[in-house]
Amino acid sequence: MKKHVNIPIFIPHLGCPNDCVFCNQRSISGKQSFEREKVRDEIEEVLATLPKDSYREIAFFGGSFTGIDRELMIYLLSLAKEYVDSGRVNGIRLSTRPDYIDRERLDILKKYGVTAVELGIQSMDDKVLLASRRGHTAKDSEMACKLVKEYGFELVGQMMVGLPESDSKSEEMTAEAICRMGADAARVYPTVVFRNTTLCAMSERGVYTPLSEETAVKRTKGVLAVFDRFGVPCIRVGLCASENLSDDGEVYGGANQSAVGELAMGELFYEKICEELDKAPEKRGKTLVIYAPSGAVSKVSGQNRRNKIRICKKYGFNKIKILEKNEIMGYNIVLDCLDQIDGG
């Protein structure tokens, strides 16, 4: 399978007149302005670094793409389509808001060869959407997802963990709704409190409590379990490293830890392993062998071998081996136990 690579073009806050409580797109993208004449150079710069056998998509992120000035939107789509038509790029991806999706916009996206639409759903709980000043309803998200799927685009549902008025039950309901609305993949963003936002002011007044790392991991694990149950891959947890996560001057608090996703995935694997061992007490020996999905060894092991240590202590194993199997997918694992450790 070819490695998927996005060529990100950030369009900070363009096309979005809304003022969500958590949003400071200039901080998130690290860009204060947008210069259309530099887009081609940005694409060429990234293309020069990519392996030839990768699957590449030009990805318009940061703002609400289908809400930007129509002439600018068509210019960017035309430019991206040049790369698709030449075979240097495989597709075009964009992110937008559910209330900026309609047939007229989707006709344009189809004409210019867009392959994937990522919708900033954030929550399917109207109480949470209202408290977050999202400016749209859960019904808007439902209608947008239906249209995106009708037009044949890949649908990616983006959601947030830790928004005002949200809790684990609401978030898991949102994840389930995203799956039922036909999402092909998902992104999960534990809430980061950026400075110069309404959410930062709410935090300073004590009417909102930023997520702790422990809470962010626990609640993220809950939504990952939902996506796993429905077979919908989560392609990212948290903001990218390039999105100013390390700049403490831009962040007031919240889930500003790049490892939250890795920790949440590790906790989900730990939970799955314990469930299997509890169901089959006969699977005990000196060595536990865990067969895991390709690329998941570090997540199964846990940060600083945390899962290995806990499992050995809880179930009395002397050693744990983790082996990859390409045919195992998602958070599935297969266990085997040996009475002898090879080599003594």
XYZ file of C-alpha atoms in Angstrom:
344
model
C 0.000 0.000 0.000
C 1.341 3.438 -0.940
C 2.077 5.837 1.885
C -0.470 8.672 1.992
C 1.050 12.156 2.154
C -0.726 15.509 2.366
C 0.789 18.636 0.842
C -0.751 21.135 3.293
C -1.736 24.617 2.203
C -2.969 26.635 5.178
C -5.532 29.380 4.570
C -5.925 30.853 8.087
C -9.488 31.845 8.938
C -10.309 32.742 5.339
C -13.949 32.138 4.530
C -15.067 31.877 8.141
C -16.864 34.875 9.673
C -17.729 32.783 12.729
C -15.942 33.195 16.050
C -15.873 29.828 17.812
C -14.768 30.087 21.431
C -11.705 27.883 20.862
C -10.530 29.337 17.561
C -7.440 31.359 16.838
C -6.548 30.148 13.345
C -3.564 32.476 13.092
C -2.036 30.730 16.099
C -3.001 27.241 14.936
C -1.579 27.575 11.429
C 1.339 29.806 12.412
C 0.402 32.116 9.537
C -0.695 35.718 9.868
C -1.726 36.129 6.233
C -2.268 34.240 3.005
C -0.388 34.954 -0.230
C -1.877 33.127 -3.189
C 1.154 33.712 -5.388
C 3.264 31.572 -3.062
C 1.046 28.480 -3.180
C 2.758 26.962 -6.221
C 6.159 27.354 -4.549
C 4.833 25.685 -1.381
C 3.551 22.719 -3.390
C 6.821 22.378 -5.316
C 8.866 22.562 -2.126
C 6.971 19.663 -0.537
C 6.859 17.608 -3.741
C 10.640 17.709 -3.970
C 10.888 15.839 -0.657
C 8.325 13.066 -1.281
C 9.105 9.474 -2.261
C 8.015 8.663 -5.804
C 5.696 5.818 -4.793
C 3.638 7.865 -2.292
C -0.049 8.734 -2.689
C -0.148 12.537 -2.651
C -3.008 14.953 -2.050
C -2.885 18.733 -2.037
C -4.748 19.599 1.157
C -6.335 22.985 1.818
C -6.506 23.255 5.595
C -6.904 25.988 8.195
C -9.938 27.919 7.034
C -13.388 27.017 5.754
C -12.387 26.384 2.164
C -15.845 26.366 0.590
C -16.614 29.697 2.252
C -13.698 31.701 0.854
C -14.037 34.207 -1.954
C -15.293 32.245 -4.956
C -12.647 33.565 -7.355
C -9.864 32.592 -4.929
C -11.392 29.153 -4.347
C -11.536 28.415 -8.081
C -7.996 29.737 -8.564
C -6.672 27.357 -5.883
C -8.683 24.415 -7.189
C -7.495 25.096 -10.741
C -3.903 25.212 -9.576
C -4.272 21.964 -7.657
C -5.979 20.308 -10.627
C -2.953 21.109 -12.786
C -0.897 18.841 -10.541
C -3.534 16.101 -10.617
C -3.837 16.257 -14.409
C -0.043 16.087 -14.786
C 0.081 12.994 -12.572
C 2.381 14.591 -9.991
C -0.419 14.568 -7.397
C -3.168 11.978 -6.905
C -5.949 14.093 -5.439
C -7.215 17.196 -3.656
C -8.388 17.345 -0.048
C -9.983 20.231 1.825
C -11.529 21.066 5.174
C -14.640 23.150 5.696
C -17.700 23.693 7.872
C -20.925 21.694 7.589
C -22.974 24.848 6.960
C -20.756 25.723 3.979
C -21.778 22.621 2.054
C -24.479 22.695 -0.603
C -24.997 21.327 -4.102
C -23.648 24.415 -5.848
C -20.357 24.229 -3.920
C -20.083 20.459 -4.325
C -20.619 20.793 -8.095
C -17.554 23.059 -8.185
C -15.483 20.658 -6.086
C -16.467 17.774 -8.359
C -15.557 19.750 -11.480
C -12.023 20.401 -10.213
C -11.288 16.862 -9.105
C -11.547 17.127 -5.314
C -11.230 13.666 -3.778
C -11.824 14.194 -0.044
C -13.889 16.590 2.072
C -13.121 16.951 5.763
C -15.984 18.410 7.801
C -15.388 20.228 11.080
C -18.335 18.629 12.846
C -16.739 19.005 16.319
C -19.863 17.808 18.156
C -23.275 16.338 17.390
C -24.677 17.753 20.641
C -26.486 21.038 19.992
C -25.888 22.128 23.580
C -22.137 21.828 23.033
C -22.296 23.541 19.642
C -24.185 26.471 21.158
C -21.774 26.815 24.087
C -18.863 26.712 21.642
C -20.474 29.316 19.346
C -20.058 27.052 16.344
C -22.840 28.794 14.411
C -24.343 25.569 13.060
C -26.409 22.688 14.388
C -26.051 18.920 14.454
C -28.720 18.795 11.742
C -26.481 20.909 9.502
C -23.713 18.328 9.947
C -26.087 15.493 9.160
C -27.251 17.146 5.936
C -23.677 18.041 4.898
C -22.442 14.476 5.403
C -25.334 13.135 3.372
C -24.521 15.457 0.455
C -20.766 14.790 0.547
C -21.391 11.042 0.370
C -24.015 11.475 -2.354
C -21.410 13.241 -4.523
C -18.946 10.404 -4.020
C -16.251 12.241 -2.052
C -14.252 10.602 0.703
C -15.743 11.944 3.942
C -13.612 12.668 6.984
C -15.379 13.721 10.173
C -13.439 15.996 12.494
C -14.488 16.165 16.143
C -13.212 17.721 19.364
C -12.857 16.375 22.881
C -13.234 18.683 25.866
C -15.434 21.455 24.472
C -17.592 23.525 26.850
C -20.654 21.577 28.090
C -19.218 18.357 26.635
C -18.513 15.125 28.498
C -17.417 11.607 27.592
C -20.985 10.488 26.864
C -21.569 13.385 24.467
C -18.236 12.802 22.740
C -18.789 9.088 22.243
C -22.251 9.873 20.872
C -20.611 12.286 18.416
C -18.105 9.636 17.305
C -20.910 7.136 16.762
C -22.937 9.686 14.785
C -19.948 10.443 12.558
C -19.660 6.735 11.796
C -23.369 6.331 11.122
C -23.298 9.349 8.774
C -20.921 7.449 6.517
C -17.487 8.798 7.429
C -14.595 7.005 5.754
C -12.157 8.309 8.366
C -11.996 10.645 11.348
C -9.769 13.126 13.111
C -9.949 13.790 16.843
C -8.776 17.043 18.391
C -8.511 17.253 22.196
C -9.201 20.897 22.987
C -6.204 23.209 23.270
C -6.861 26.602 24.874
C -5.107 29.205 22.738
C -4.478 32.689 24.031
C -6.584 35.536 22.657
C -9.658 33.325 22.389
C -12.994 33.390 24.173
C -12.139 29.991 25.650
C -8.993 31.446 27.198
C -11.045 34.228 28.794
C -13.525 31.619 30.043
C -10.651 29.650 31.565
C -9.259 32.736 33.296
C -12.704 33.444 34.769
C -13.009 29.859 35.980
C -16.095 29.013 33.914
C -14.159 26.492 31.811
C -11.527 24.024 32.994
C -8.885 23.080 30.404
C -8.338 19.366 29.878
C -5.614 17.733 31.938
C -3.420 15.214 30.137
C -5.026 12.356 32.077
C -8.560 13.453 31.189
C -7.659 14.098 27.558
C -6.174 10.608 27.231
C -9.154 8.929 28.893
C -11.795 10.699 26.824
C -9.838 10.354 23.584
C -9.527 6.630 24.254
C -13.322 6.471 24.557
C -13.953 7.961 21.116
C -11.177 5.900 19.517
C -12.914 2.786 20.824
C -16.132 3.895 19.088
C -14.374 4.472 15.762
C -12.662 1.106 16.102
C -15.975 -0.637 16.767
C -17.395 0.789 13.537
C -14.236 0.116 11.547
C -13.632 3.812 10.833
C -9.905 4.671 10.960
C -8.807 7.687 12.964
C -6.116 9.260 10.792
C -4.929 11.762 13.390
C -5.304 12.694 17.046
C -4.370 16.261 17.967
C -2.833 19.155 16.087
C 0.266 18.599 13.981
C 3.674 19.453 15.413
C 3.916 22.248 12.845
C 0.822 23.891 14.286
C 2.602 25.783 17.067
C 1.978 23.118 19.716
C 5.385 23.767 21.210
C 4.935 27.520 21.423
C 3.945 28.090 25.040
C 3.433 31.750 24.265
C 0.430 30.857 22.101
C -1.122 28.300 24.462
C -2.883 28.919 27.769
C -3.652 25.305 28.645
C -5.483 22.142 27.690
C -4.328 19.109 25.749
C -1.129 20.714 24.477
C 0.774 17.412 24.546
C 1.843 15.881 21.271
C 1.755 12.421 22.901
C -1.956 12.463 23.825
C -2.881 10.399 20.778
C -0.132 7.849 21.357
C -1.096 7.559 25.034
C -4.797 7.135 24.229
C -4.062 4.459 21.647
C -1.799 2.709 24.131
C -4.554 2.698 26.741
C -7.009 1.230 24.247
C -4.595 -1.570 23.357
C -3.987 -2.223 27.072
C -7.723 -2.478 27.661
C -8.129 -4.909 24.747
C -5.264 -7.123 25.933
C -6.646 -7.273 29.474
C -10.107 -8.154 28.163
C -8.657 -11.071 26.199
C -6.587 -12.329 29.128
C -9.522 -12.060 31.523
C -11.725 -14.086 29.154
C -9.119 -16.842 28.714
C -7.242 -17.514 31.961
C -5.752 -20.618 30.355
C -3.682 -18.315 28.163
C -1.049 -17.873 30.819
C 2.582 -18.826 30.655
C 6.006 -17.376 31.218
C 5.987 -15.463 27.934
C 3.075 -13.534 26.435
C 3.208 -13.120 22.662
C 1.059 -10.315 21.289
C 0.404 -10.175 17.545
C -0.476 -6.592 16.640
C -1.335 -4.536 13.540
C 1.544 -3.370 11.386
C 3.095 -0.201 12.810
C 1.423 -0.561 16.215
C 4.241 -2.127 18.252
C 5.110 1.043 20.169
C 1.444 1.716 20.957
C 0.908 -1.838 22.214
C 4.041 -1.604 24.344
C 2.918 1.757 25.731
C 4.942 4.854 26.440
C 8.151 3.853 28.251
C 6.967 0.201 28.043
C 4.114 1.113 30.386
C 1.723 -1.545 29.063
C 4.317 -4.299 29.179
C 5.134 -3.482 32.778
C 1.483 -3.350 33.874
C 0.535 -6.584 32.108
C 3.498 -8.492 33.542
C 2.634 -7.270 37.031
C -1.105 -7.944 36.730
C -0.936 -11.381 35.091
C 2.437 -12.702 36.220
C 4.244 -12.904 32.886
C 8.038 -12.919 32.836
C 8.322 -11.543 29.341
C 6.195 -10.008 26.584
C 6.963 -10.211 22.877
C 5.083 -7.992 20.411
C 5.072 -9.083 16.769
C 3.462 -7.423 13.746
C 0.985 -9.138 11.440
C -0.217 -7.317 8.340
C -3.598 -9.056 8.366
C -4.498 -7.676 11.817
C -6.277 -4.314 11.586
C -7.429 -1.513 13.874
C -6.985 -2.234 17.572
C -7.335 -5.982 17.214
C -4.717 -8.211 18.780
C -4.062 -11.968 18.907
C -2.496 -13.504 22.013
C -0.375 -16.577 22.480
C 1.414 -17.769 25.598
C 4.558 -19.898 25.892
C 5.714 -21.928 28.857
C 9.330 -21.578 27.870
C 11.358 -18.571 26.884
C 13.500 -19.294 23.849
C 17.140 -19.464 24.852
C 16.402 -20.160 28.517
